[in-house]
mmCIF file of C-alpha atoms and ligand atoms in Angstrom:
data_model
loop_
_atom_site.group_PDB
_atom_site.id
_atom_site.type_symbol
_atom_site.label_atom_id
_atom_site.label_comp_id
_atom_site.label_asym_id
_atom_site.label_seq_id
_atom_site.Cartn_x
_atom_site.Cartn_y
_atom_site.Cartn_z
ATOM 1 C CA MET A 13 130.154 -117.533 189.452
ATOM 2 C CA ASN A 14 131.513 -117.854 193.130
ATOM 3 C CA SER A 15 133.972 -120.953 192.858
ATOM 4 C CA ALA A 16 132.133 -121.909 196.425
ATOM 5 C CA LEU A 17 129.219 -122.221 195.058
ATOM 6 C CA GLU A 18 130.457 -124.766 192.257
ATOM 7 C CA ILE A 19 131.655 -127.041 194.647
ATOM 8 C CA PHE A 20 129.527 -126.443 198.028
ATOM 9 C CA GLN A 21 125.640 -125.775 198.574
ATOM 10 C CA PRO A 22 124.422 -122.321 198.430
ATOM 11 C CA GLY A 23 123.970 -121.112 202.154
ATOM 12 C CA LEU A 24 125.588 -123.879 203.681
ATOM 13 C CA LEU A 25 127.135 -121.849 206.188
ATOM 14 C CA ASP A 26 124.053 -119.306 206.634
ATOM 15 C CA GLY A 27 124.176 -117.679 210.089
ATOM 16 C CA ARG A 28 127.407 -118.161 211.128
ATOM 17 C CA THR A 29 129.879 -116.131 212.136
ATOM 18 C CA VAL A 30 133.932 -116.175 211.533
ATOM 19 C CA PHE A 31 136.432 -114.605 213.194
ATOM 20 C CA ILE A 32 139.504 -114.744 211.124
ATOM 21 C CA THR A 33 143.106 -113.199 211.764
ATOM 22 C CA GLY A 34 145.181 -112.146 208.604
ATOM 23 C CA GLY A 35 142.112 -112.172 206.242
ATOM 24 C CA GLY A 36 143.278 -109.134 204.374
ATOM 25 C CA SER A 37 145.425 -111.385 202.040
ATOM 26 C CA GLY A 38 146.354 -114.246 200.774
ATOM 27 C CA ILE A 39 145.030 -117.955 201.821
ATOM 28 C CA GLY A 40 142.992 -115.810 204.442
ATOM 29 C CA ARG A 41 141.517 -114.056 201.978
ATOM 30 C CA GLY A 42 140.659 -117.108 199.709
ATOM 31 C CA ILE A 43 138.947 -118.169 202.948
ATOM 32 C CA CYS A 44 136.633 -115.173 203.932
ATOM 33 C CA ASP A 45 135.498 -115.160 200.207
ATOM 34 C CA MET A 46 134.834 -118.832 200.427
ATOM 35 C CA LEU A 47 133.218 -118.916 203.927
ATOM 36 C CA GLY A 48 131.496 -115.672 203.158
ATOM 37 C CA GLY A 49 129.956 -116.499 199.561
ATOM 38 C CA LEU A 50 128.502 -119.578 201.696
ATOM 39 C CA GLY A 51 126.688 -117.150 203.828
ATOM 40 C CA ALA A 52 128.650 -116.813 206.774
ATOM 41 C CA LYS A 53 129.404 -113.439 208.363
ATOM 42 C CA ILE A 54 133.398 -112.186 208.265
ATOM 43 C CA PHE A 55 135.110 -110.384 210.966
ATOM 44 C CA ILE A 56 138.887 -109.840 210.056
ATOM 45 C CA ALA A 57 141.730 -108.629 212.843
ATOM 46 C CA SER A 58 144.993 -108.345 211.350
ATOM 47 C CA ARG A 59 147.375 -104.910 211.762
ATOM 48 C CA ASN A 60 146.901 -103.130 207.948
ATOM 49 C CA PRO A 61 143.917 -101.306 207.838
ATOM 50 C CA GLU A 62 144.443 -100.400 203.871
ATOM 51 C CA LYS A 63 144.761 -104.241 203.259
ATOM 52 C CA LEU A 64 141.890 -104.992 205.721
ATOM 53 C CA SER A 65 139.727 -102.155 204.203
ATOM 54 C CA VAL A 66 140.093 -103.494 200.276
ATOM 55 C CA ALA A 67 138.905 -107.286 201.440
ATOM 56 C CA VAL A 68 136.192 -106.104 203.547
ATOM 57 C CA ASP A 69 135.109 -103.619 200.557
ATOM 58 C CA GLY A 70 135.021 -106.708 198.245
ATOM 59 C CA LEU A 71 133.463 -109.131 200.320
ATOM 60 C CA ARG A 72 130.833 -106.570 200.904
ATOM 61 C CA ALA A 73 130.493 -105.897 197.034
ATOM 62 C CA ASP A 74 129.454 -109.634 197.192
ATOM 63 C CA GLY A 75 126.885 -109.247 199.430
ATOM 64 C CA VAL A 76 129.072 -110.657 202.562
ATOM 65 C CA THR A 77 128.181 -109.115 205.861
ATOM 66 C CA ALA A 78 131.899 -108.268 206.771
ATOM 67 C CA GLU A 79 134.015 -106.138 209.110
ATOM 68 C CA PHE A 80 137.157 -105.773 210.254
ATOM 69 C CA ILE A 81 139.345 -104.564 213.321
ATOM 70 C CA ILE A 82 143.070 -103.828 214.024
ATOM 71 C CA ALA A 83 145.067 -105.791 216.018
ATOM 72 C CA ASP A 84 148.045 -107.521 216.572
ATOM 73 C CA VAL A 85 147.582 -111.023 217.664
ATOM 74 C CA ARG A 86 150.970 -110.777 219.951
ATOM 75 C CA ASP A 87 149.027 -108.203 222.690
ATOM 76 C CA TYR A 88 146.569 -110.254 224.390
ATOM 77 C CA GLU A 89 144.624 -107.124 225.250
ATOM 78 C CA GLN A 90 144.079 -106.348 221.343
ATOM 79 C CA VAL A 91 142.869 -110.092 220.450
ATOM 80 C CA GLU A 92 140.078 -109.913 223.452
ATOM 81 C CA ALA A 93 138.998 -106.525 222.425
ATOM 82 C CA ALA A 94 138.924 -107.856 218.754
ATOM 83 C CA ILE A 95 137.100 -111.116 219.722
ATOM 84 C CA ALA A 96 134.757 -109.349 222.241
ATOM 85 C CA ARG A 97 133.751 -106.868 219.280
ATOM 86 C CA CYS A 98 133.342 -109.655 216.764
ATOM 87 C CA ALA A 99 131.096 -111.204 219.429
ATOM 88 C CA GLU A 100 128.915 -107.852 219.920
ATOM 89 C CA ARG A 101 128.289 -107.068 216.250
ATOM 90 C CA PHE A 102 127.775 -110.468 214.981
ATOM 91 C CA GLY A 103 125.829 -112.444 217.929
ATOM 92 C CA GLY A 104 128.450 -114.569 218.822
ATOM 93 C CA ILE A 105 131.288 -116.468 216.822
ATOM 94 C CA ASP A 106 131.110 -120.198 215.486
ATOM 95 C CA ILE A 107 134.435 -120.187 213.399
ATOM 96 C CA LEU A 108 137.795 -119.269 214.477
ATOM 97 C CA ILE A 109 140.493 -119.373 211.908
ATOM 98 C CA ASN A 110 143.972 -118.582 213.098
ATOM 99 C CA ASN A 111 145.662 -117.783 209.856
ATOM 100 C CA ALA A 112 147.945 -114.843 210.950
ATOM 101 C CA ALA A 113 151.712 -115.717 210.461
ATOM 102 C CA GLY A 114 155.287 -114.200 210.066
ATOM 103 C CA ASN A 115 157.967 -115.728 208.338
ATOM 104 C CA PHE A 116 161.185 -115.404 206.599
ATOM 105 C CA ASN A 117 164.385 -117.223 205.645
ATOM 106 C CA CYS A 118 167.082 -116.990 207.600
ATOM 107 C CA PRO A 119 169.818 -119.445 209.175
ATOM 108 C CA THR A 120 169.230 -120.352 212.229
ATOM 109 C CA ALA A 121 173.017 -119.262 213.775
ATOM 110 C CA GLU A 122 172.094 -115.962 212.142
ATOM 111 C CA LEU A 123 168.461 -115.602 213.524
ATOM 112 C CA SER A 124 168.383 -112.998 216.859
ATOM 113 C CA PRO A 125 166.688 -113.536 219.542
ATOM 114 C CA ASN A 126 164.242 -110.445 218.372
ATOM 115 C CA GLY A 127 163.640 -112.629 215.391
ATOM 116 C CA TRP A 128 162.784 -116.136 216.804
ATOM 117 C CA LYS A 129 160.524 -114.462 219.205
ATOM 118 C CA THR A 130 158.749 -112.487 216.718
ATOM 119 C CA VAL A 131 157.453 -115.648 214.867
ATOM 120 C CA ILE A 132 156.589 -117.632 217.944
ATOM 121 C CA ASP A 133 154.782 -114.798 218.866
ATOM 122 C CA ILE A 134 153.285 -114.257 215.843
ATOM 123 C CA ASP A 135 151.940 -117.559 215.117
ATOM 124 C CA LEU A 136 152.226 -119.912 218.180
ATOM 125 C CA ASN A 137 151.456 -116.894 221.218
ATOM 126 C CA GLY A 138 148.870 -115.477 218.788
ATOM 127 C CA THR A 139 147.085 -118.625 218.110
ATOM 128 C CA PHE A 140 146.900 -119.496 221.625
ATOM 129 C CA TYR A 141 145.443 -115.984 222.544
ATOM 130 C CA CYS A 142 142.662 -116.324 219.727
ATOM 131 C CA CYS A 143 141.790 -119.638 221.104
ATOM 132 C CA LYS A 144 141.333 -118.369 224.906
ATOM 133 C CA ALA A 145 139.347 -115.104 223.835
ATOM 134 C CA ALA A 146 136.863 -117.012 221.674
ATOM 135 C CA TYR A 147 136.527 -119.713 224.271
ATOM 136 C CA PRO A 148 133.318 -118.606 225.783
ATOM 137 C CA HIS A 149 131.662 -117.752 222.508
ATOM 138 C CA LEU A 150 132.443 -120.887 220.877
ATOM 139 C CA LYS A 151 130.939 -123.005 223.885
ATOM 140 C CA ALA A 152 128.137 -120.993 223.211
ATOM 141 C CA SER A 153 127.593 -121.936 219.618
ATOM 142 C CA GLY A 154 126.691 -125.158 218.515
ATOM 143 C CA HIS A 155 128.748 -125.492 215.785
ATOM 144 C CA ALA A 156 131.815 -124.304 217.152
ATOM 145 C CA ARG A 157 134.847 -125.057 214.928
ATOM 146 C CA ILE A 158 138.902 -124.042 215.511
ATOM 147 C CA ILE A 159 140.887 -124.071 212.268
ATOM 148 C CA SER A 160 144.488 -123.194 212.322
ATOM 149 C CA ILE A 161 146.728 -123.040 209.022
ATOM 150 C CA THR A 162 149.793 -125.059 209.815
ATOM 151 C CA THR A 163 152.489 -126.448 207.408
ATOM 152 C CA THR A 164 153.751 -129.786 207.349
ATOM 153 C CA LEU A 165 157.403 -128.610 208.107
ATOM 154 C CA ALA A 166 156.580 -128.247 211.457
ATOM 155 C CA ARG A 167 157.089 -132.153 211.510
ATOM 156 C CA SER A 168 159.971 -132.604 209.444
ATOM 157 C CA GLY A 169 161.539 -129.236 211.037
ATOM 158 C CA TRP A 170 162.199 -126.631 208.540
ATOM 159 C CA PRO A 171 165.579 -125.685 207.705
ATOM 160 C CA GLN A 172 166.455 -121.836 207.280
ATOM 161 C CA ALA A 173 162.931 -121.158 209.020
ATOM 162 C CA ALA A 174 163.661 -122.834 211.947
ATOM 163 C CA HIS A 175 161.387 -120.630 213.833
ATOM 164 C CA ALA A 176 158.264 -121.031 212.049
ATOM 165 C CA GLY A 177 158.466 -124.608 211.854
ATOM 166 C CA ALA A 178 158.818 -124.847 215.634
ATOM 167 C CA ALA A 179 156.055 -122.395 215.855
ATOM 168 C CA LYS A 180 153.971 -124.488 213.617
ATOM 169 C CA ALA A 181 154.587 -127.686 215.453
ATOM 170 C CA GLY A 182 153.723 -125.503 218.854
ATOM 171 C CA ILE A 183 150.280 -124.807 216.974
ATOM 172 C CA GLN A 184 149.565 -128.553 216.119
ATOM 173 C CA SER A 185 150.138 -129.930 219.575
ATOM 174 C CA LEU A 186 147.971 -127.078 221.106
ATOM 175 C CA THR A 187 145.465 -128.355 218.357
ATOM 176 C CA ASN A 188 145.498 -131.745 220.015
ATOM 177 C CA ALA A 189 145.426 -130.820 223.408
ATOM 178 C CA LEU A 190 142.242 -128.360 222.940
ATOM 179 C CA ALA A 191 140.703 -130.997 220.369
ATOM 180 C CA VAL A 192 140.317 -133.171 223.816
ATOM 181 C CA GLU A 193 139.941 -130.625 226.662
ATOM 182 C CA TRP A 194 136.734 -128.590 224.685
ATOM 183 C CA ALA A 195 135.614 -131.882 222.817
ATOM 184 C CA PRO A 196 132.822 -131.679 225.964
ATOM 185 C CA ASP A 197 132.106 -128.225 224.591
ATOM 186 C CA GLY A 198 131.083 -129.047 221.525
ATOM 187 C CA ILE A 199 134.195 -127.102 219.916
ATOM 188 C CA LEU A 200 136.090 -129.322 217.020
ATOM 189 C CA VAL A 201 139.975 -128.266 216.865
ATOM 190 C CA ASN A 202 141.868 -129.026 213.521
ATOM 191 C CA SER A 203 144.612 -127.857 211.126
ATOM 192 C CA VAL A 204 144.580 -127.401 207.727
ATOM 193 C CA SER A 205 148.565 -127.906 206.403
ATOM 194 C CA PRO A 206 148.765 -126.000 203.010
ATOM 195 C CA GLY A 207 151.807 -126.965 200.753
ATOM 196 C CA PRO A 208 152.864 -124.257 198.603
ATOM 197 C CA ILE A 209 150.093 -122.019 197.443
ATOM 198 C CA ALA A 210 150.895 -119.897 194.264
ATOM 199 C CA GLY A 211 150.358 -116.014 194.457
ATOM 200 C CA THR A 212 150.692 -115.795 198.341
ATOM 201 C CA VAL A 213 153.296 -113.823 200.082
ATOM 202 C CA GLY A 214 154.705 -116.934 201.841
ATOM 203 C CA VAL A 215 155.681 -118.390 198.155
ATOM 204 C CA ASP A 216 156.699 -115.056 197.219
ATOM 205 C CA LYS A 217 158.813 -114.059 199.948
ATOM 206 C CA LEU A 218 160.637 -117.750 200.441
ATOM 207 C CA TYR A 219 160.680 -119.402 197.247
ATOM 208 C CA ILE A 220 160.330 -116.559 194.520
ATOM 209 C CA GLU A 221 162.373 -114.150 195.524
ATOM 210 C CA THR A 222 164.932 -116.413 196.353
ATOM 211 C CA GLY A 223 164.783 -118.040 193.011
ATOM 212 C CA GLN A 224 163.536 -121.523 194.406
ATOM 213 C CA GLU A 225 160.288 -121.707 192.014
ATOM 214 C CA GLU A 226 161.288 -124.662 190.356
ATOM 215 C CA VAL A 227 163.044 -126.488 192.809
ATOM 216 C CA MET A 228 160.232 -126.086 194.954
ATOM 217 C CA ILE A 229 157.729 -127.208 192.360
ATOM 218 C CA SER A 230 160.217 -130.739 191.457
ATOM 219 C CA ARG A 231 159.072 -131.296 195.700
ATOM 220 C CA VAL A 232 155.481 -131.444 195.271
ATOM 221 C CA ALA A 233 154.209 -134.944 193.886
ATOM 222 C CA LEU A 234 151.734 -133.245 192.085
ATOM 223 C CA ARG A 235 154.333 -130.960 190.393
ATOM 224 C CA ARG A 236 152.593 -127.685 190.722
ATOM 225 C CA PHE A 237 151.730 -125.128 193.584
ATOM 226 C CA GLY A 238 148.384 -125.179 195.165
ATOM 227 C CA LYS A 239 145.772 -122.622 194.582
ATOM 228 C CA VAL A 240 144.376 -120.423 197.749
ATOM 229 C CA ASP A 241 140.743 -122.398 196.933
ATOM 230 C CA ASP A 242 142.428 -125.715 197.385
ATOM 231 C CA ILE A 243 142.795 -124.552 201.012
ATOM 232 C CA ALA A 244 139.486 -122.489 201.050
ATOM 233 C CA GLY A 245 137.553 -125.605 200.174
ATOM 234 C CA ALA A 246 139.303 -127.935 202.892
ATOM 235 C CA VAL A 247 138.296 -125.324 205.552
ATOM 236 C CA THR A 248 134.708 -125.248 203.952
ATOM 237 C CA PHE A 249 134.765 -128.814 204.424
ATOM 238 C CA LEU A 250 135.793 -128.984 208.071
ATOM 239 C CA CYS A 251 133.154 -125.974 208.973
ATOM 240 C CA SER A 252 130.222 -128.018 207.367
ATOM 241 C CA PRO A 253 128.155 -130.614 208.932
ATOM 242 C CA ALA A 254 130.529 -133.089 206.744
ATOM 243 C CA GLY A 255 133.660 -132.488 209.283
ATOM 244 C CA ASN A 256 131.215 -132.945 212.432
ATOM 245 C CA TYR A 257 133.395 -136.284 213.327
ATOM 246 C CA VAL A 258 136.485 -134.323 212.820
ATOM 247 C CA THR A 259 138.623 -133.498 215.502
ATOM 248 C CA GLY A 260 142.321 -133.381 216.662
ATOM 249 C CA THR A 261 143.416 -133.598 212.821
ATOM 250 C CA GLU A 262 145.874 -132.305 210.287
ATOM 251 C CA LEU A 263 144.126 -131.913 207.059
ATOM 252 C CA VAL A 264 147.140 -132.069 204.878
ATOM 253 C CA VAL A 265 146.590 -130.326 201.096
ATOM 254 C CA ASP A 266 150.132 -129.967 199.783
ATOM 255 C CA GLY A 267 150.189 -132.110 196.469
ATOM 256 C CA GLY A 268 151.785 -135.004 198.168
ATOM 257 C CA ARG A 269 154.999 -132.798 198.975
ATOM 258 C CA GLN A 270 155.582 -134.141 202.417
ATOM 259 C CA TRP A 271 156.694 -137.626 201.165
ATOM 260 C CA THR A 272 158.463 -136.119 198.309
ATOM 261 C CA PHE A 273 159.922 -133.061 200.135
ATOM 262 C CA ALA A 274 162.567 -134.734 202.469
ATOM 263 C CA SER A 275 163.815 -137.366 199.959
ATOM 264 C CA ALA A 276 164.289 -134.487 197.578
ATOM 265 C CA SER A 277 166.357 -131.994 200.105
HETATM 266 C C1 HXC B 317 166.595 -112.091 209.737
HETATM 267 C C2 HXC B 317 164.607 -110.604 210.352
HETATM 268 C C3 HXC B 317 163.972 -111.091 209.066
HETATM 269 C C4 HXC B 317 164.975 -111.611 208.196
HETATM 270 C C5 HXC B 317 162.932 -109.535 210.254
HETATM 271 N N1 HXC B 317 163.729 -110.108 211.191
HETATM 272 N N2 HXC B 317 163.350 -109.998 208.778
HETATM 273 N N3 HXC B 317 165.928 -111.186 210.781
HETATM 274 N N4 HXC B 317 166.052 -112.125 208.402
HETATM 275 N N5 HXC B 317 164.459 -111.573 206.726
HETATM 276 C C6 HXC B 317 164.034 -109.664 212.400
HETATM 277 C C7 HXC B 317 164.485 -108.202 212.830
HETATM 278 O O1 HXC B 317 165.845 -107.778 212.490
HETATM 279 C C8 HXC B 317 164.189 -108.606 213.976
HETATM 280 O O2 HXC B 317 165.106 -108.852 214.734
HETATM 281 C C9 HXC B 317 162.969 -109.109 214.486
HETATM 282 O O3 HXC B 317 162.959 -110.095 213.432
HETATM 283 C C10 HXC B 317 161.512 -108.468 214.077
HETATM 284 O O4 HXC B 317 161.488 -107.679 212.627
HETATM 285 P P1 HXC B 317 160.687 -106.307 212.458
HETATM 286 O O5 HXC B 317 160.686 -105.924 211.156
HETATM 287 O O6 HXC B 317 160.837 -105.300 213.685
HETATM 288 O O7 HXC B 317 159.201 -107.415 212.856
HETATM 289 P P2 HXC B 317 157.441 -106.425 212.517
HETATM 290 O O8 HXC B 317 157.599 -105.339 211.994
HETATM 291 O O9 HXC B 317 157.084 -107.226 213.810
HETATM 292 O O10 HXC B 317 157.203 -107.380 211.142
HETATM 293 C C11 HXC B 317 157.280 -109.289 211.434
HETATM 294 C C12 HXC B 317 157.923 -110.203 210.589
HETATM 295 C C13 HXC B 317 157.342 -109.436 208.993
HETATM 296 C C14 HXC B 317 157.708 -111.472 210.646
HETATM 297 C C15 HXC B 317 159.567 -109.856 210.455
HETATM 298 O O11 HXC B 317 157.777 -110.591 207.735
HETATM 299 C C16 HXC B 317 155.801 -109.775 208.832
HETATM 300 O O12 HXC B 317 155.219 -108.872 209.702
HETATM 301 N N6 HXC B 317 155.108 -110.757 208.275
HETATM 302 C C17 HXC B 317 154.008 -111.044 208.229
HETATM 303 C C18 HXC B 317 153.650 -111.314 206.922
HETATM 304 C C19 HXC B 317 154.326 -112.858 206.545
HETATM 305 O O13 HXC B 317 155.667 -112.779 206.675
HETATM 306 N N7 HXC B 317 153.356 -113.521 205.715
HETATM 307 C C20 HXC B 317 154.049 -114.672 205.290
HETATM 308 C C21 HXC B 317 153.888 -115.779 206.041
HETATM 309 S S1 HXC B 317 154.059 -117.683 205.196
HETATM 310 P P3 HXC B 317 166.191 -107.807 215.642
HETATM 311 O O14 HXC B 317 166.897 -108.542 216.661
HETATM 312 O O15 HXC B 317 166.725 -107.212 214.433
HETATM 313 O O16 HXC B 317 165.072 -106.798 216.444
HETATM 314 C C22 HXC B 317 154.501 -118.757 205.931
HETATM 315 C C23 HXC B 317 154.374 -120.226 205.659
HETATM 316 C C24 HXC B 317 154.677 -119.882 203.988
HETATM 317 O O17 HXC B 317 153.971 -118.675 207.086
HETATM 318 C C25 HXC B 317 155.335 -121.465 203.619
HETATM 319 C C26 HXC B 317 155.330 -121.410 202.112
HETATM 320 C C27 HXC B 317 155.221 -122.894 201.439
HETATM 321 P P1 NAP B 318 150.284 -113.557 204.260
HETATM 322 O O1 NAP B 318 149.314 -112.939 203.004
HETATM 323 O O2 NAP B 318 150.888 -112.540 204.154
HETATM 324 O O3 NAP B 318 149.215 -113.776 205.351
HETATM 325 C C1 NAP B 318 149.682 -113.682 206.402
HETATM 326 C C2 NAP B 318 148.606 -112.527 207.573
HETATM 327 O O4 NAP B 318 148.769 -112.484 208.851
HETATM 328 C C3 NAP B 318 148.402 -111.486 206.922
HETATM 329 O O5 NAP B 318 147.232 -110.709 206.289
HETATM 330 C C4 NAP B 318 148.993 -110.766 208.120
HETATM 331 O O6 NAP B 318 148.261 -109.059 207.750
HETATM 332 C C5 NAP B 318 148.553 -111.058 209.138
HETATM 333 N N1 NAP B 318 149.461 -110.593 210.045
HETATM 334 C C6 NAP B 318 150.967 -110.866 209.757
HETATM 335 N N2 NAP B 318 151.447 -110.626 211.383
HETATM 336 C C7 NAP B 318 150.415 -110.283 211.894
HETATM 337 C C8 NAP B 318 150.334 -109.888 213.614
HETATM 338 N N3 NAP B 318 151.237 -109.295 214.261
HETATM 339 N N4 NAP B 318 148.674 -109.639 213.910
HETATM 340 C C9 NAP B 318 147.564 -109.586 213.139
HETATM 341 N N5 NAP B 318 147.855 -110.232 211.656
HETATM 342 C C10 NAP B 318 148.996 -110.513 211.429
HETATM 343 O O7 NAP B 318 150.865 -115.074 203.877
HETATM 344 P P2 NAP B 318 150.309 -116.420 203.401
HETATM 345 O O8 NAP B 318 151.051 -117.077 202.418
HETATM 346 O O9 NAP B 318 148.880 -116.248 202.560
HETATM 347 O O10 NAP B 318 149.755 -117.512 204.631
HETATM 348 C C11 NAP B 318 148.603 -117.444 205.415
HETATM 349 C C12 NAP B 318 148.595 -118.898 205.795
HETATM 350 O O11 NAP B 318 149.237 -119.771 205.461
HETATM 351 C C13 NAP B 318 149.752 -118.296 207.249
HETATM 352 O O12 NAP B 318 149.332 -119.232 208.515
HETATM 353 C C14 NAP B 318 150.916 -119.135 206.563
HETATM 354 O O13 NAP B 318 151.759 -119.712 207.798
HETATM 355 C C15 NAP B 318 150.275 -120.448 205.740
HETATM 356 N N6 NAP B 318 151.068 -121.380 205.117
HETATM 357 C C16 NAP B 318 151.105 -120.490 203.919
HETATM 358 C C17 NAP B 318 151.782 -121.252 203.216
HETATM 359 C C18 NAP B 318 152.100 -120.761 201.361
HETATM 360 O O14 NAP B 318 152.049 -121.538 200.548
HETATM 361 N N7 NAP B 318 151.436 -119.320 201.676
HETATM 362 C C19 NAP B 318 151.970 -122.580 202.959
HETATM 363 C C20 NAP B 318 152.013 -123.203 204.373
HETATM 364 C C21 NAP B 318 151.148 -122.415 205.547
HETATM 365 P P3 NAP B 318 148.385 -107.645 208.559
HETATM 366 O O15 NAP B 318 150.003 -107.550 207.362
HETATM 367 O O16 NAP B 318 147.249 -106.947 207.797
HETATM 368 O O17 NAP B 318 148.678 -107.851 209.583
#
């Protein structure tokens, strides 16, 4: 059975349309599976057609209405075209998930200006571009949500990944501002901040490949990495009527890491 259906009511998101960036892998893919399993139509935008095809074929095999488009979130024209295509194909957009991100470990003294700019462009500028392009469609929705995937390391600062920490901090600030500006339009704007999630590119690249798996587990209060479904479930809660009074919030799903990480480093 689809894990979503063990937790949430079947058909919870029937008729809703989701536009998600980077939904072809990792956490984004898990979000697509859960929201799609609950009845939402899924439209994924990112750069890699092979990854996107596999994800959309998988969703369709499970009976989900799903499509993809190739788009780089660093390019506003591509984002605008992707959003327009989604609205045209699915008749609107109810839920925007800003999930696409780029990251790598690099001491800041060695980080090139283009390395810094690349991550800011993908994470922060890409999120703004999606919010801006989706706004007219969300305003027309009646059930609108924007959910951005961030990290608590935005608040603490992120040694060895200062570019990503700064970008995510910017996303949180944008989230808070839009929650206020777009509340009269009925658009609820939140973020979900995962801790380290097993089996994802993020954890593989930053922690497994660098030999830091054990130390990173020791910095999580629950002493284990999370699962993709832990994040997808939090996103689903925010998309559901149970989230109707939640806006401008960072929903932290990190096994308690935010309170243990700083003291352990
Ligand atoms: C130093 C690096 C670098 C590295 C790239 N750069 N990798 N600098 N160390 N490891 C520099 C390059 O030298 C270049 O600068 C600039 O960054 C752009 O690099 P490109 O390879 O040309 O960029 P591009 O092909 O656009 O790829 C973007 C990327 C790549 C971010 C570098 O890694 C990517 O596409 N990532 C997407 C997937 C990803 O990262 N997922 C993880 C998200 S996890 P110069 O000056 O040489 O031109 C996450 C949180 C995880 O966000 C949390 C875990 C707990
Ligand atoms: P991931 O699988 O690498 O997901 C990132 C996605 O972003 C990819 O599918 C990638 O697709 C897309 N992407 C990257 N650059 C893009 C661009 N320029 N334009 C469009 N799409 C782009 O990594 P993940 O670990 O699941 O991360 C997902 C989200 O969770 C990110 O926001 C990350 O910061 C956040 N997060 C992750 C963790 C974790 O433990 N993994 C912890 C905290 C926060 P293409 O290659 O097809 O473009």
